[in-house]
Steps between C-alpha positions, in 0.01 A plus 500: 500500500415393867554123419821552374737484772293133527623425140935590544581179630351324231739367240515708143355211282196531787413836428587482127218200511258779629588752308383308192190323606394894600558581137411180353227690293747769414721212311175348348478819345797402242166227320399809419767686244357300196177614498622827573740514190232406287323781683707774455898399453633840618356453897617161504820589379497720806376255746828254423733813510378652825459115670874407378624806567364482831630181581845567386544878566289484851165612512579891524733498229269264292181701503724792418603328202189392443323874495836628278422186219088555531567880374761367273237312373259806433713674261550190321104460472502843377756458274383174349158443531240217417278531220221278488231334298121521657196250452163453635452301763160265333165672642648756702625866423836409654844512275818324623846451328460186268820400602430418837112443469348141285225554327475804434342657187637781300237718274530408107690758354611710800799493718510637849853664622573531846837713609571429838734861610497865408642538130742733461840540259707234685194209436301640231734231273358225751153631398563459124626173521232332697217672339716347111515128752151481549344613164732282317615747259678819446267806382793682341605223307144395421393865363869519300385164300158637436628853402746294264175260372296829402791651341531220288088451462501862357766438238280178387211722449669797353655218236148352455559169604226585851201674436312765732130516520294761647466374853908466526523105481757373261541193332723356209342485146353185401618363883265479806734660768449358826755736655190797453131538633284371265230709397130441534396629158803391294531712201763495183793724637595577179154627329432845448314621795861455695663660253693779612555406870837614617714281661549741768169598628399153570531294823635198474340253734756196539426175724845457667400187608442386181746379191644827323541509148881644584800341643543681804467271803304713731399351876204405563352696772186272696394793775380839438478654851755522764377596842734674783445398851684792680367472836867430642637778364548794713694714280595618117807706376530674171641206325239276596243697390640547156567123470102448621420717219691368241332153624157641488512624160 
């Protein structure tokens, strides 16, 4: 502040020269923005509001209008929030997002969910959708074709045209069914000891994965675990814990 009754008589373009070699590093800053939106897109998102803001609102106004779109921002986060897939990073016990990590390696079989906000009524929808994104299917739909398969499974046995044995593994008569378990002792499902075996009492074991001997076209389902990484979330309402329920059974 001393020095600058030295600087007045210099001409505007002068100090405007000085101004912006002293924040030369400031401006270098702007190289920066695409690794930050790749990052996280919602603070760099911030970083070009507040910094044009600034410049055309002032720097008072502009960091005011900054702070009033960074909370805008957090209810938006809330409200829609990012639901991610997890894998192993090779040889350690890290996990990252295998959208913004290479080579990483995601257990056979498993899926591993991470929600990124408190769930509560207003996202819980979010929740649904990105955990039916990253399995690839729809449970609901999936258990509405198998319910509709075993309907039609136990008509073919109650009409004799599939066979129950003992153990609860059907297969068609006279066809090797390669929609069933195969048994290790094969026996004749329709000899005496098996006479007698209701229809109801036994469990039918079906490989879903497998050709059915029905036309129902039922998804095929590769995972059998889902894992929850909820170390983000800070809160659950009512609804969301209903919904987690629902999910878990």
């Amino acid at each position: 502040m001393a020095l600058g009754r030295l600087l007045e008589p210099l001409q505007k373009s002068v100090l405007a020269a000085i101004c912006i070699a002293n924040l030369k590093g400031m401006f270098w800053q702007v190289r920066d923005v695409p690794k930050l939106w790749r990052e996280n897109k919602w603070d760099s998102l911030i970083w070009v509001f507040t910094c044009i803001a600034a410049i055309i609102l002032g720097l008072d106004l502009g960091l005011l209008a900054g702070l009033v779109f960074g909370l805008l921002t957090v209810v938006l986060r809330v409200q829609f929030p990012s639901c991610s897939s997890l894998g192993n990073v090779p040889s350690t016990d890290l996990y990252k997002n295998v959208k913004l990590y290479k080579n990483l390696v995601e257990p056979e079989g498993v899926k591993i969910v991470r929600f990124s906000s408190g769930i509560f009524y207003g996202n819980v929808e979010g929740l649904k959708n990105g955990i039916k994104r990253i399995v690839g299917f729809d449970s609901v739909k999936v258990f509405t074709k198998r319910t509709k398969a075993l309907r039609k499974i136990q008509k073919l046995i109650k009409k004799g045209q599939l066979q129950t044995t003992k153990n609860g593994v059907i297969s068609p008569v006279g066809v090797d069914n390669l929609g069933y378990e195969s048994e290790d002792d094969p026996e004749d499902p329709r000899g005496p000891e098996n006479n007698g075996i209701e229809t109801k009492e036994v469990e039918i074991q079906v490989d879903w994965n497998s050709e059915l001997p029905v036309k129902v076209s039922v998804p095929r389902v590769s995972i059998h675990s889902i894992i929850f990484d909820f170390s983000q979330i800070t809160f659950l309402d009512v609804v969301a814990v209903k919904v987690l329920k629902l999910v878990n059974s």
